[in-house]
Structures are given as structure tokens and as C-alpha cells.
Coordinates of C-alpha atoms in Angstrom, one line a residue:
X196 CA 14.2 12.1 50.4
X197 CA 17.3 14.2 50.7
X198 CA 16.9 14.8 46.6
X199 CA 14.3 16.8 46.4
X200 CA 13.9 18.4 50.3
X201 CA 13.6 22.0 48.1
X202 CA 11.1 20.7 45.7
X203 CA 7.2 19.9 48.4
X204 CA 5.3 21.4 45.6
X205 CA 5.1 21.9 41.4
X206 CA 3.3 24.7 39.4
X207 CA 1.4 23.4 36.3
X208 CA 1.7 26.4 33.5
X209 CA -0.8 24.0 31.7
X210 CA -1.7 24.2 28.2
X211 CA -1.9 28.0 27.9
X212 CA -1.1 31.5 29.8
X213 CA -4.1 33.0 28.1
X214 CA -6.5 32.9 31.0
X215 CA -9.6 34.2 28.2
X216 CA -8.3 30.6 26.1
X217 CA -8.6 28.5 29.7
X218 CA -11.6 29.2 30.3
X219 CA -12.9 28.4 27.0
X220 CA -11.1 25.0 27.0
X221 CA -12.1 24.8 30.2
X222 CA -15.8 24.1 29.2
X223 CA -14.3 22.1 26.0
X224 CA -12.5 19.8 27.7
X225 CA -15.8 19.3 30.1
X226 CA -17.5 18.6 27.8
X227 CA -15.1 15.8 26.2
X228 CA -14.6 14.7 29.7
X229 CA -18.5 14.1 30.2
X230 CA -18.5 12.2 26.1
X231 CA -15.7 9.8 27.3
X232 CA -17.8 9.3 30.4
X233 CA -20.9 8.3 29.2
X234 CA -18.8 7.1 25.6
X235 CA -17.2 4.1 27.7
X236 CA -20.1 3.6 29.9
X237 CA -22.6 2.6 27.4
X238 CA -19.3 0.0 25.9
X239 CA -19.3 -1.4 29.1
X240 CA -23.2 -2.0 30.0
X241 CA -23.6 -2.7 26.3
X242 CA -21.0 -5.7 26.2
X243 CA -21.7 -6.9 29.8
X244 CA -24.7 -7.3 29.2
X245 CA -25.2 -8.8 26.6
X246 CA -24.0 -11.7 24.7
X247 CA -21.1 -9.9 22.9
X248 CA -18.6 -10.5 26.4
X249 CA -18.5 -13.9 25.2
X250 CA -16.3 -12.7 21.9
X251 CA -12.5 -12.8 22.7
X252 CA -13.1 -8.9 20.6
X253 CA -15.6 -8.0 23.0
X254 CA -14.1 -9.0 25.9
X255 CA -11.1 -6.9 25.2
X256 CA -13.0 -4.2 24.3
X257 CA -14.9 -4.0 27.8
X258 CA -11.1 -3.8 28.9
X259 CA -10.3 -0.9 26.4
X260 CA -13.4 0.9 27.7
X261 CA -12.4 0.9 31.3
X262 CA -8.4 1.8 30.7
X263 CA -10.1 4.8 28.6
X264 CA -12.5 5.8 31.7
X265 CA -9.4 5.2 34.7
X266 CA -6.9 6.6 32.0
X267 CA -9.4 9.8 31.3
X268 CA -10.0 10.4 35.2
X269 CA -7.0 10.6 36.5
X270 CA -5.2 13.2 34.4
X271 CA -8.6 15.4 32.8
X272 CA -10.4 15.8 36.2
X273 CA -7.3 17.7 37.8
X274 CA -6.7 19.4 34.4
X275 CA -10.7 21.0 34.1
X276 CA -9.9 21.6 37.4
X277 CA -6.9 24.4 36.5
X278 CA -8.6 25.6 33.9
X279 CA -11.0 28.0 36.2
X280 CA -8.0 27.8 39.4
X281 CA -5.8 31.0 39.2
X282 CA -3.0 28.9 40.6
X283 CA -1.8 25.6 39.6
X284 CA -0.3 24.2 42.7
X285 CA -0.2 19.7 42.5
X286 CA 2.2 18.6 46.1
X287 CA 5.6 15.7 45.4
X288 CA 3.7 13.1 46.2
X289 CA 0.2 13.8 44.2
X290 CA 2.7 14.7 41.3
X291 CA 4.5 10.9 41.7
X292 CA 1.2 9.3 41.7
X293 CA -0.3 10.5 38.7
X294 CA 2.9 9.5 37.0
X295 CA 2.7 6.2 37.9
X296 CA -0.8 5.7 37.4
X297 CA -1.1 7.1 34.6
X298 CA 2.0 5.2 32.6
X299 CA 0.6 1.9 34.4
X300 CA -3.4 2.8 32.8
X301 CA -1.8 3.6 29.0
X302 CA 0.8 0.7 29.7
X303 CA -2.1 -1.6 29.9
X304 CA -3.9 -0.3 27.5
X305 CA -1.6 -0.1 24.9
X306 CA -0.8 -4.1 25.3
X307 CA -4.7 -4.5 25.1
X308 CA -4.5 -2.7 22.0
X309 CA -1.9 -5.9 21.3
X310 CA -4.3 -8.2 22.1
X311 CA -7.1 -7.4 19.9
X312 CA -5.1 -6.8 16.9
X313 CA -3.8 -10.5 17.7
X314 CA -7.1 -11.9 18.2
X315 CA -8.1 -10.2 15.0
X316 CA -4.3 -11.6 13.0
X317 CA -5.9 -15.0 14.4
X318 CA -9.6 -14.5 13.8
X319 CA -8.8 -13.7 10.2
X320 CA -5.3 -15.7 9.1
X321 CA -6.9 -19.1 11.2
X322 CA -9.9 -19.2 11.8
X323 CA -10.5 -22.9 11.8
X324 CA -8.3 -22.6 14.8
X325 CA -9.7 -19.4 16.1
X326 CA -11.6 -20.8 19.8
X327 CA -9.3 -22.5 20.7
X328 CA -6.5 -20.5 20.7
X329 CA -8.3 -17.3 21.9
X330 CA -10.0 -19.2 24.6
X331 CA -11.4 -17.7 27.8
X332 CA -8.8 -18.7 29.4
X333 CA -5.9 -17.2 27.3
X334 CA -8.4 -13.8 27.0
X335 CA -7.5 -13.6 31.0
X336 CA -4.2 -14.2 31.5
X337 CA -3.4 -11.6 28.0
X338 CA -5.1 -9.1 30.0
X339 CA -2.8 -9.7 32.7
X340 CA -0.4 -9.5 31.3
X341 CA -1.1 -6.3 30.5
X342 CA -1.1 -5.1 33.7
X343 CA 1.8 -6.8 34.6
X344 CA 3.9 -4.8 31.8
X345 CA 2.2 -1.8 31.9
X346 CA 2.8 -2.0 35.9
X347 CA 6.7 -2.7 35.0
X348 CA 6.9 -0.1 32.8
X349 CA 5.4 2.7 34.9
X350 CA 7.0 1.6 38.5
X351 CA 10.6 1.6 36.5
X352 CA 10.1 5.7 35.3
X353 CA 8.7 6.4 38.9
X354 CA 11.9 4.5 40.7
X355 CA 13.8 6.6 37.7
X356 CA 12.0 9.8 38.8
X357 CA 12.4 9.1 42.7
X358 CA 16.2 8.8 42.0
X359 CA 16.1 12.6 40.9
X360 CA 17.2 15.6 42.6
X361 CA 14.7 18.2 42.8
X362 CA 16.2 21.1 44.0
X363 CA 15.3 24.3 41.9
X364 CA 12.3 25.6 39.6
X365 CA 9.6 24.0 39.9
X366 CA 7.1 24.9 37.1
X367 CA 6.0 22.1 35.0
X368 CA 5.6 23.2 31.3
X369 CA 2.5 20.9 31.5
X370 CA -1.3 20.3 32.2
X371 CA 0.4 16.8 33.9
X372 CA 2.7 15.1 35.8
X373 CA 4.8 13.4 33.3
X374 CA 8.5 12.1 32.9
X375 CA 9.3 14.7 30.1
X376 CA 8.4 18.1 31.5
X377 CA 9.6 16.8 35.0
X378 CA 13.4 15.7 33.9
X379 CA 14.0 19.2 32.5
X380 CA 13.5 20.3 36.0
X381 CA 16.1 18.3 37.5
X382 CA 19.4 20.1 38.4
X383 CA 21.4 17.6 37.3
X384 CA 22.7 16.3 34.0
X385 CA 20.2 14.0 33.0
X386 CA 21.6 12.7 29.0
X387 CA 21.8 9.4 30.8
X388 CA 19.0 9.4 32.1
X389 CA 16.5 11.4 28.8
X390 CA 18.0 8.5 26.7
X391 CA 16.7 5.3 29.8
X392 CA 13.2 7.1 29.0
X393 CA 13.4 7.2 25.5
X394 CA 14.2 3.7 25.4
X395 CA 11.4 2.9 28.0
X396 CA 8.7 4.3 26.3
X397 CA 9.5 5.8 23.0
X398 CA 11.3 3.2 21.5
X399 CA 8.4 0.0 23.1
X400 CA 6.0 2.5 21.7
X401 CA 7.8 2.8 17.8
X402 CA 8.6 -0.8 18.4
X403 CA 4.9 -2.1 19.4
X404 CA 3.4 0.1 16.5
X405 CA 5.5 -1.3 13.9
X406 CA 4.1 -5.1 15.1
X407 CA 0.5 -4.2 15.1
X408 CA 1.3 -2.3 11.9
X409 CA 2.8 -5.7 10.1
X410 CA -0.1 -7.4 12.3
X411 CA -2.4 -5.6 10.3
X412 CA -0.8 -5.1 6.9
X413 CA -0.3 -9.8 6.9
X414 CA -4.4 -9.8 7.9
X415 CA -5.1 -7.9 4.8
X416 CA -2.7 -9.7 2.9
X417 CA -5.1 -12.9 4.0
X418 CA -8.0 -10.6 2.9
X419 CA -7.3 -11.8 -0.3
X420 CA -9.0 -14.9 -0.8
X421 CA -12.1 -14.4 1.6
X422 CA -15.1 -14.0 0.0
X423 CA -16.5 -10.1 -0.8
X424 CA -19.4 -10.1 1.7
X425 CA -16.2 -11.7 4.2
X426 CA -13.5 -9.6 2.9
X427 CA -16.2 -6.4 4.4
X428 CA -17.1 -7.5 7.0
X429 CA -13.4 -8.0 8.7
X430 CA -12.3 -4.6 7.2
X431 CA -14.5 -2.8 8.8
X432 CA -13.2 -4.2 12.2
X433 CA -10.1 -3.8 11.5
X434 CA -10.6 0.0 10.3
X435 CA -11.8 0.6 13.2
X436 CA -9.2 -1.5 15.2
X437 CA -6.7 1.1 13.1
X438 CA -7.8 3.8 13.1
X439 CA -8.1 3.4 17.0
X440 CA -3.9 2.6 17.2
X441 CA -3.4 5.9 15.0
X442 CA -4.5 8.2 17.3
X443 CA -3.0 6.6 20.5
X444 CA 0.1 5.4 19.0
X445 CA 1.3 8.3 17.2
X446 CA 0.7 10.9 19.4
X447 CA 2.7 8.9 22.3
X448 CA 5.6 8.5 19.4
X449 CA 5.9 12.0 19.0
X450 CA 5.8 12.8 22.3
X451 CA 8.3 10.2 23.7
X452 CA 10.9 10.0 21.1
X453 CA 12.1 12.6 20.9
X454 CA 15.0 14.2 24.1
X455 CA 13.4 15.4 27.0
X456 CA 15.6 19.1 26.3
X457 CA 13.4 19.6 22.9
X458 CA 11.7 22.0 21.8
X459 CA 8.2 20.3 20.5
X460 CA 5.0 20.9 21.3
X461 CA 4.6 17.8 23.8
X462 CA 1.7 19.4 25.9
X463 CA -0.9 20.2 23.0
X464 CA 0.3 16.5 21.0
X465 CA -0.8 15.1 24.4
X466 CA -4.2 16.1 24.2
X467 CA -4.8 13.3 21.3
X468 CA -4.1 9.9 23.6
X469 CA -5.2 11.7 27.3
X470 CA -8.5 13.3 25.4
X471 CA -9.4 13.3 22.4
X472 CA -8.6 9.0 21.5
X473 CA -10.5 8.0 24.6
X474 CA -13.2 10.2 23.6
X475 CA -13.7 9.2 19.6
X476 CA -12.9 5.1 20.7
X477 CA -16.6 4.5 21.5
X478 CA -17.6 5.7 18.8
X479 CA -15.3 4.7 16.6
X480 CA -16.3 1.3 17.8
X481 CA -19.9 1.7 17.7
X482 CA -20.9 3.6 14.8
X483 CA -18.9 1.6 11.9
X484 CA -19.7 -2.3 14.0
X485 CA -23.4 -3.4 13.5
X486 CA -23.1 -6.5 15.6
X487 CA -22.5 -3.5 18.9
X488 CA -25.9 -1.1 17.1
X489 CA -28.0 -4.5 17.9
X490 CA -27.0 -5.3 21.0
X491 CA -26.9 -1.7 21.7
X492 CA -30.4 -1.6 21.0
X493 CA -31.6 -5.0 22.8
X494 CA -29.6 -3.7 26.4
X495 CA -31.4 -0.7 26.0
X496 CA -34.9 -1.5 25.5
X497 CA -34.7 -4.1 27.9
X498 CA -33.4 -2.1 30.2
X499 CA -36.0 0.4 30.2
X500 CA -38.7 -2.5 30.2
X501 CA -37.3 -3.5 33.4
X502 CA -37.5 0.3 34.3
X503 CA -41.5 0.6 33.4
X504 CA -42.3 -3.0 35.3

């Protein structure tokens, strides 16, 4: 731990340096966070207490909502607290914990989105083999694999940052402990480390995004042979997935592909995948999905009846 002996805590500069603006966004982000908690909790309860949990697509959706809840809770409560505070301090150990946890959960979420794309691909391109390929055992394996890959990604970044010397400035130009703003505080040449970060995060995100885009293009191509009603249903489901993928991946690509020394809008853009996407995901998956809306009505009706008894 000799490398960072001069830095025991960091200070967030936050999103804006305007006090009145920060108080306004304190209220806005508080409302957004409550919407994230409510929306994703509704999806979790609806899927868990209905027959939808038996379907691979909703099994993955349940895990995606759980990741949205956990990921947002590692970032947004602290952001809300700091918006109301005069000073925005975080200890070195808390900063490293937030860095690891945020990247672990984001990594898991990315590979759950890949699993959901695989599920839709098999359902549409190989419908006769769907239940054999996407059985519950394979779905559980995909979730375990998502956690394994997410852990590998997060631990690699954490070990990289722990080995770096922080011996001078401690003001992080961000509202969370992320690898790129931390690299700007390192008191040694960061060119090699910056390339490693782009390889670990940026290039991986780009590659996965391109694979997802290719899979949805193949799905669209295979839909030509379907009936008009089957095509409409498949397009409705896939369009929801595409919207979620774009909301999450495009801001991530912008943030992690550019090198750490470049002047860009990282902290403003990161609001999309830390706050906005987790808030909109439940709306996207429920408002455009008749099965989810029907299951929600049944579950809440059943719960209200049991309360009356």
C-alpha cells in the first residue's frame, strides 16, 4: 500500500459546480432513484410470482431488473447525498469498493443482455429446438457465466488501479469512482494503463455491441418467412431489447473507448447508464409487452385479494 500513502481520501467534484443546480438535480435524481426501485421491484415481483418465470426470456428479465436495482444502488444514493452536501469526500477504500462493485454489476448486466439476445435468436431462428436449447439448466449456466465474466472484468480493473501511485491531487472530476477519472490523478505515465483500460472495457463493450447488433439483424432477416401476426409479436419483443441495448451500450462506448487524458463529457454521459437506463428499462419491458401487463394485473389482483382476507 506504499503507492497511495499520500492519498487517504478523494473528493468528488460532482456533475456541476453550481450549488442551485445541484439542489435541483438532488430532487430530480431522488425521484429517478425511487422510480428505479419501484419499476424494477414491480418486474421482479410480477415475474417471480407468475408463470412467466418458467420462460427463459422473463427469467433473464428478472435477473436484469435485479442487476439494475443493485447497480443503481451502488452509485445513485451516494450521488444524491453528495448533491445535498457541501463537501463530497470518499475514503480510498470506499472508492475502490465502489469501483469494483459498479464494474462487477455492470459486467453481469452486459452479459445478461447477451443472454437475452441469444434467447430471442434461438426462439426466432430455431423455434423447434427452442425448449431443448434454452432449458432451465442452460439459463442458469448463462447467469453463472455472466457473474464469472463480470467478476473477471471488475477484478482486473481493481488490481490495475490498486497498483497505481496516487501521491498528489485527490479531486475526482466525476460523481463516482471510475477508472478513467482516477487515472487522471495518477502520478506516473498512464499511456500503457490507459490502453489496457480501453482494451478491458472499451473494446470489449464495442465487440459485444456489434455481436448484439448482428444477432438482431439476423433475427430481422429470419422474420421474413413468418406470418404477419408472428412477425409483429417478434418485432415488438425485439424492439424492446434493442432499445435497452442502445440505451446502455452507446453511452458506455462513448465513455470507455476514448483515452483517459481526453477532455470529454464522461460524467454527463454516464448518467444515461447509471440512472436513466435502469429507470426506463421497466417501462420499455412492460408498456410494450402484453404478457407482462396481463401478468401484472393477475399478480396484483391476487395480492390485493389476499390482503382483503
